[in-house]
PDB file of C-alpha atoms in Angstrom:
ATOM      1  CA  UNK A   1      11.015  18.345   7.191  1.00  0.00           C
ATOM      2  CA  UNK A   2      11.130  16.312  10.609  1.00  0.00           C
ATOM      3  CA  UNK A   3       8.882  13.455  11.761  1.00  0.00           C
ATOM      4  CA  UNK A   4       6.774  14.791  13.855  1.00  0.00           C
ATOM      5  CA  UNK A   5       6.522  17.692  10.446  1.00  0.00           C
ATOM      6  CA  UNK A   6       6.336  14.331   7.897  1.00  0.00           C
ATOM      7  CA  UNK A   7       3.204  13.580  10.283  1.00  0.00           C
ATOM      8  CA  UNK A   8       1.512  16.154  10.500  1.00  0.00           C
ATOM      9  CA  UNK A   9       1.842  16.875   6.700  1.00  0.00           C
ATOM     10  CA  UNK A  10       0.924  13.129   6.660  1.00  0.00           C
ATOM     11  CA  UNK A  11      -2.996  13.513   8.488  1.00  0.00           C
ATOM     12  CA  UNK A  12      -3.944  16.408   6.746  1.00  0.00           C
ATOM     13  CA  UNK A  13      -3.477  14.485   3.354  1.00  0.00           C
ATOM     14  CA  UNK A  14      -5.630  11.453   5.224  1.00  0.00           C
ATOM     15  CA  UNK A  15      -8.081  14.265   6.461  1.00  0.00           C
ATOM     16  CA  UNK A  16      -8.805  15.678   2.645  1.00  0.00           C
ATOM     17  CA  UNK A  17      -9.495  12.194   1.194  1.00  0.00           C
ATOM     18  CA  UNK A  18     -13.343  10.597   0.963  1.00  0.00           C
ATOM     19  CA  UNK A  19     -14.928   9.179   3.602  1.00  0.00           C
ATOM     20  CA  UNK A  20     -15.049   5.361   2.128  1.00  0.00           C
ATOM     21  CA  UNK A  21     -11.360   5.396   1.884  1.00  0.00           C
ATOM     22  CA  UNK A  22     -10.572   6.851   5.287  1.00  0.00           C
ATOM     23  CA  UNK A  23     -12.177   4.302   7.214  1.00  0.00           C
ATOM     24  CA  UNK A  24     -10.595   1.243   5.264  1.00  0.00           C
ATOM     25  CA  UNK A  25      -6.900   2.726   6.700  1.00  0.00           C
ATOM     26  CA  UNK A  26      -4.369   1.665   8.904  1.00  0.00           C
ATOM     27  CA  UNK A  27      -3.008   5.032  10.185  1.00  0.00           C
ATOM     28  CA  UNK A  28      -0.467   3.416  11.685  1.00  0.00           C
ATOM     29  CA  UNK A  29       0.671   1.728   8.945  1.00  0.00           C
ATOM     30  CA  UNK A  30       1.038   4.770   6.897  1.00  0.00           C
ATOM     31  CA  UNK A  31       2.964   6.444   9.369  1.00  0.00           C
ATOM     32  CA  UNK A  32       5.037   3.958   9.773  1.00  0.00           C
ATOM     33  CA  UNK A  33       5.785   3.645   6.201  1.00  0.00           C
ATOM     34  CA  UNK A  34       6.535   7.320   6.570  1.00  0.00           C
ATOM     35  CA  UNK A  35       9.296   6.128   9.778  1.00  0.00           C
ATOM     36  CA  UNK A  36      10.763   3.672   7.004  1.00  0.00           C
ATOM     37  CA  UNK A  37      11.047   5.624   4.297  1.00  0.00           C
ATOM     38  CA  UNK A  38       8.835   3.951   2.169  1.00  0.00           C
ATOM     39  CA  UNK A  39       7.037   6.874   1.363  1.00  0.00           C
ATOM     40  CA  UNK A  40       8.251  10.321   1.506  1.00  0.00           C
ATOM     41  CA  UNK A  41       5.193  13.003   1.871  1.00  0.00           C
ATOM     42  CA  UNK A  42       6.309  15.324  -1.483  1.00  0.00           C
ATOM     43  CA  UNK A  43       4.594  18.375  -2.734  1.00  0.00           C
ATOM     44  CA  UNK A  44       1.161  17.613  -1.386  1.00  0.00           C
ATOM     45  CA  UNK A  45       1.050  14.042  -2.032  1.00  0.00           C
ATOM     46  CA  UNK A  46       2.931  10.670  -0.910  1.00  0.00           C
ATOM     47  CA  UNK A  47       5.400   9.605  -3.029  1.00  0.00           C
ATOM     48  CA  UNK A  48       6.168   5.759  -2.420  1.00  0.00           C
ATOM     49  CA  UNK A  49       9.592   6.036  -2.912  1.00  0.00           C
ATOM     50  CA  UNK A  50      10.462   1.842  -3.591  1.00  0.00           C
ATOM     51  CA  UNK A  51      10.415   2.979  -7.482  1.00  0.00           C
ATOM     52  CA  UNK A  52       7.876  -0.481  -8.061  1.00  0.00           C
ATOM     53  CA  UNK A  53       4.924   0.219  -8.503  1.00  0.00           C
ATOM     54  CA  UNK A  54       3.346  -3.350  -8.721  1.00  0.00           C
ATOM     55  CA  UNK A  55       4.239  -3.509  -4.703  1.00  0.00           C
ATOM     56  CA  UNK A  56       2.679   0.674  -4.602  1.00  0.00           C
ATOM     57  CA  UNK A  57      -0.525  -2.003  -5.472  1.00  0.00           C
ATOM     58  CA  UNK A  58       0.271  -4.831  -3.163  1.00  0.00           C
ATOM     59  CA  UNK A  59       0.620  -1.813  -0.426  1.00  0.00           C
ATOM     60  CA  UNK A  60      -2.936  -0.190  -1.262  1.00  0.00           C
ATOM     61  CA  UNK A  61      -3.885  -3.360  -1.552  1.00  0.00           C
ATOM     62  CA  UNK A  62      -3.074  -4.924   1.285  1.00  0.00           C
ATOM     63  CA  UNK A  63      -4.163  -1.957   2.994  1.00  0.00           C
ATOM     64  CA  UNK A  64      -7.165  -0.844   1.891  1.00  0.00           C
ATOM     65  CA  UNK A  65      -8.389  -4.323   0.707  1.00  0.00           C
ATOM     66  CA  UNK A  66      -7.079  -6.702   3.066  1.00  0.00           C
ATOM     67  CA  UNK A  67      -4.953  -8.398  -0.157  1.00  0.00           C
ATOM     68  CA  UNK A  68      -2.341 -10.551   0.716  1.00  0.00           C
ATOM     69  CA  UNK A  69       0.447 -13.188   0.326  1.00  0.00           C
ATOM     70  CA  UNK A  70      -0.615 -17.106   0.838  1.00  0.00           C
ATOM     71  CA  UNK A  71       1.497 -19.704  -0.135  1.00  0.00           C
ATOM     72  CA  UNK A  72       1.376 -22.092  -3.084  1.00  0.00           C
ATOM     73  CA  UNK A  73       2.337 -25.020  -3.313  1.00  0.00           C
ATOM     74  CA  UNK A  74       1.316 -25.764  -6.152  1.00  0.00           C
ATOM     75  CA  UNK A  75       3.457 -23.112  -7.679  1.00  0.00           C
ATOM     76  CA  UNK A  76       6.334 -23.059  -5.176  1.00  0.00           C
ATOM     77  CA  UNK A  77       6.259 -18.886  -3.948  1.00  0.00           C
ATOM     78  CA  UNK A  78       3.864 -16.911  -1.964  1.00  0.00           C
ATOM     79  CA  UNK A  79       1.092 -15.402  -4.490  1.00  0.00           C
ATOM     80  CA  UNK A  80      -1.143 -12.176  -4.403  1.00  0.00           C
ATOM     81  CA  UNK A  81      -4.776 -13.074  -2.487  1.00  0.00           C
ATOM     82  CA  UNK A  82      -7.516 -10.363  -2.797  1.00  0.00           C
ATOM     83  CA  UNK A  83      -9.063  -9.190  -0.061  1.00  0.00           C
ATOM     84  CA  UNK A  84     -12.575  -8.728  -0.066  1.00  0.00           C
ATOM     85  CA  UNK A  85     -12.944  -4.266   0.455  1.00  0.00           C
ATOM     86  CA  UNK A  86     -13.527  -2.021  -3.108  1.00  0.00           C
ATOM     87  CA  UNK A  87      -9.996  -0.808  -4.022  1.00  0.00           C
ATOM     88  CA  UNK A  88     -10.818   3.451  -3.670  1.00  0.00           C
ATOM     89  CA  UNK A  89      -7.927   3.764  -7.446  1.00  0.00           C
ATOM     90  CA  UNK A  90      -8.773   7.162  -7.987  1.00  0.00           C
ATOM     91  CA  UNK A  91      -8.158   8.502  -4.629  1.00  0.00           C
ATOM     92  CA  UNK A  92      -5.017   6.176  -3.782  1.00  0.00           C
ATOM     93  CA  UNK A  93      -4.050   7.274  -7.576  1.00  0.00           C
ATOM     94  CA  UNK A  94      -4.668  10.564  -6.173  1.00  0.00           C
ATOM     95  CA  UNK A  95      -2.778  10.194  -3.436  1.00  0.00           C
ATOM     96  CA  UNK A  96       0.057   9.134  -4.531  1.00  0.00           C
ATOM     97  CA  UNK A  97       0.182  11.121  -8.250  1.00  0.00           C
ATOM     98  CA  UNK A  98       0.326   7.925 -10.277  1.00  0.00           C
ATOM     99  CA  UNK A  99      -2.773   7.004 -13.188  1.00  0.00           C
ATOM    100  CA  UNK A 100      -2.108   3.557 -12.636  1.00  0.00           C
ATOM    101  CA  UNK A 101      -2.761   1.520  -9.609  1.00  0.00           C
ATOM    102  CA  UNK A 102      -6.164  -0.056 -10.368  1.00  0.00           C
ATOM    103  CA  UNK A 103      -4.828  -2.271 -13.565  1.00  0.00           C
ATOM    104  CA  UNK A 104      -1.154  -2.860 -11.892  1.00  0.00           C
ATOM    105  CA  UNK A 105      -3.045  -4.582  -8.782  1.00  0.00           C
ATOM    106  CA  UNK A 106      -5.600  -5.928 -11.235  1.00  0.00           C
ATOM    107  CA  UNK A 107      -2.503  -7.629 -12.949  1.00  0.00           C
ATOM    108  CA  UNK A 108      -0.619  -9.404 -11.067  1.00  0.00           C
ATOM    109  CA  UNK A 109      -4.687 -11.250  -8.934  1.00  0.00           C
ATOM    110  CA  UNK A 110      -3.121 -14.319  -8.456  1.00  0.00           C
ATOM    111  CA  UNK A 111       0.161 -14.219  -9.536  1.00  0.00           C
ATOM    112  CA  UNK A 112       3.991 -14.268  -7.759  1.00  0.00           C
ATOM    113  CA  UNK A 113       3.969 -11.120  -4.779  1.00  0.00           C
ATOM    114  CA  UNK A 114       5.412  -8.092  -6.246  1.00  0.00           C
ATOM    115  CA  UNK A 115       9.715  -8.029  -4.935  1.00  0.00           C
ATOM    116  CA  UNK A 116      10.309  -6.979  -1.129  1.00  0.00           C
ATOM    117  CA  UNK A 117       6.406  -7.764  -0.160  1.00  0.00           C
ATOM    118  CA  UNK A 118       8.428  -8.865   3.245  1.00  0.00           C
ATOM    119  CA  UNK A 119       8.711  -5.132   3.464  1.00  0.00           C
ATOM    120  CA  UNK A 120       5.638  -4.259   2.783  1.00  0.00           C
ATOM    121  CA  UNK A 121       4.285  -7.325   4.888  1.00  0.00           C
ATOM    122  CA  UNK A 122       6.033  -6.003   7.933  1.00  0.00           C
ATOM    123  CA  UNK A 123       4.960  -2.883   8.748  1.00  0.00           C
ATOM    124  CA  UNK A 124       1.758  -4.968   9.857  1.00  0.00           C
ATOM    125  CA  UNK A 125       3.418  -6.421  12.803  1.00  0.00           C
ATOM    126  CA  UNK A 126       3.574  -6.075  16.000  1.00  0.00           C
ATOM    127  CA  UNK A 127       0.503  -3.838  15.650  1.00  0.00           C
TER     128      UNK A 127
END
């Protein structure tokens, strides 16, 4: 599928999301994730290509809630800090055809960020 076709299909999928979910998302970041191969459009839903649902939960938390990584001197690593937004678990589970994003995110609060978290954070560079 060409990049233009991918982005057109992505726009259709995004427009099917509830308005409150669309309001808090950055479509440019989502398009970057598709262009870089982190997300693939497959049969009417998005497919996370890293194979790691924890990284997907971090991406979704960052996109919709403002989650971030913060360096903890006590733990000598970056930890997952939740943002203030509401996590739209049901809509995201449908969008990505998964079932456990809310639970995955909840289990990682204030714990080390998932492996390869920098790939997700880099999607927001230069915005």
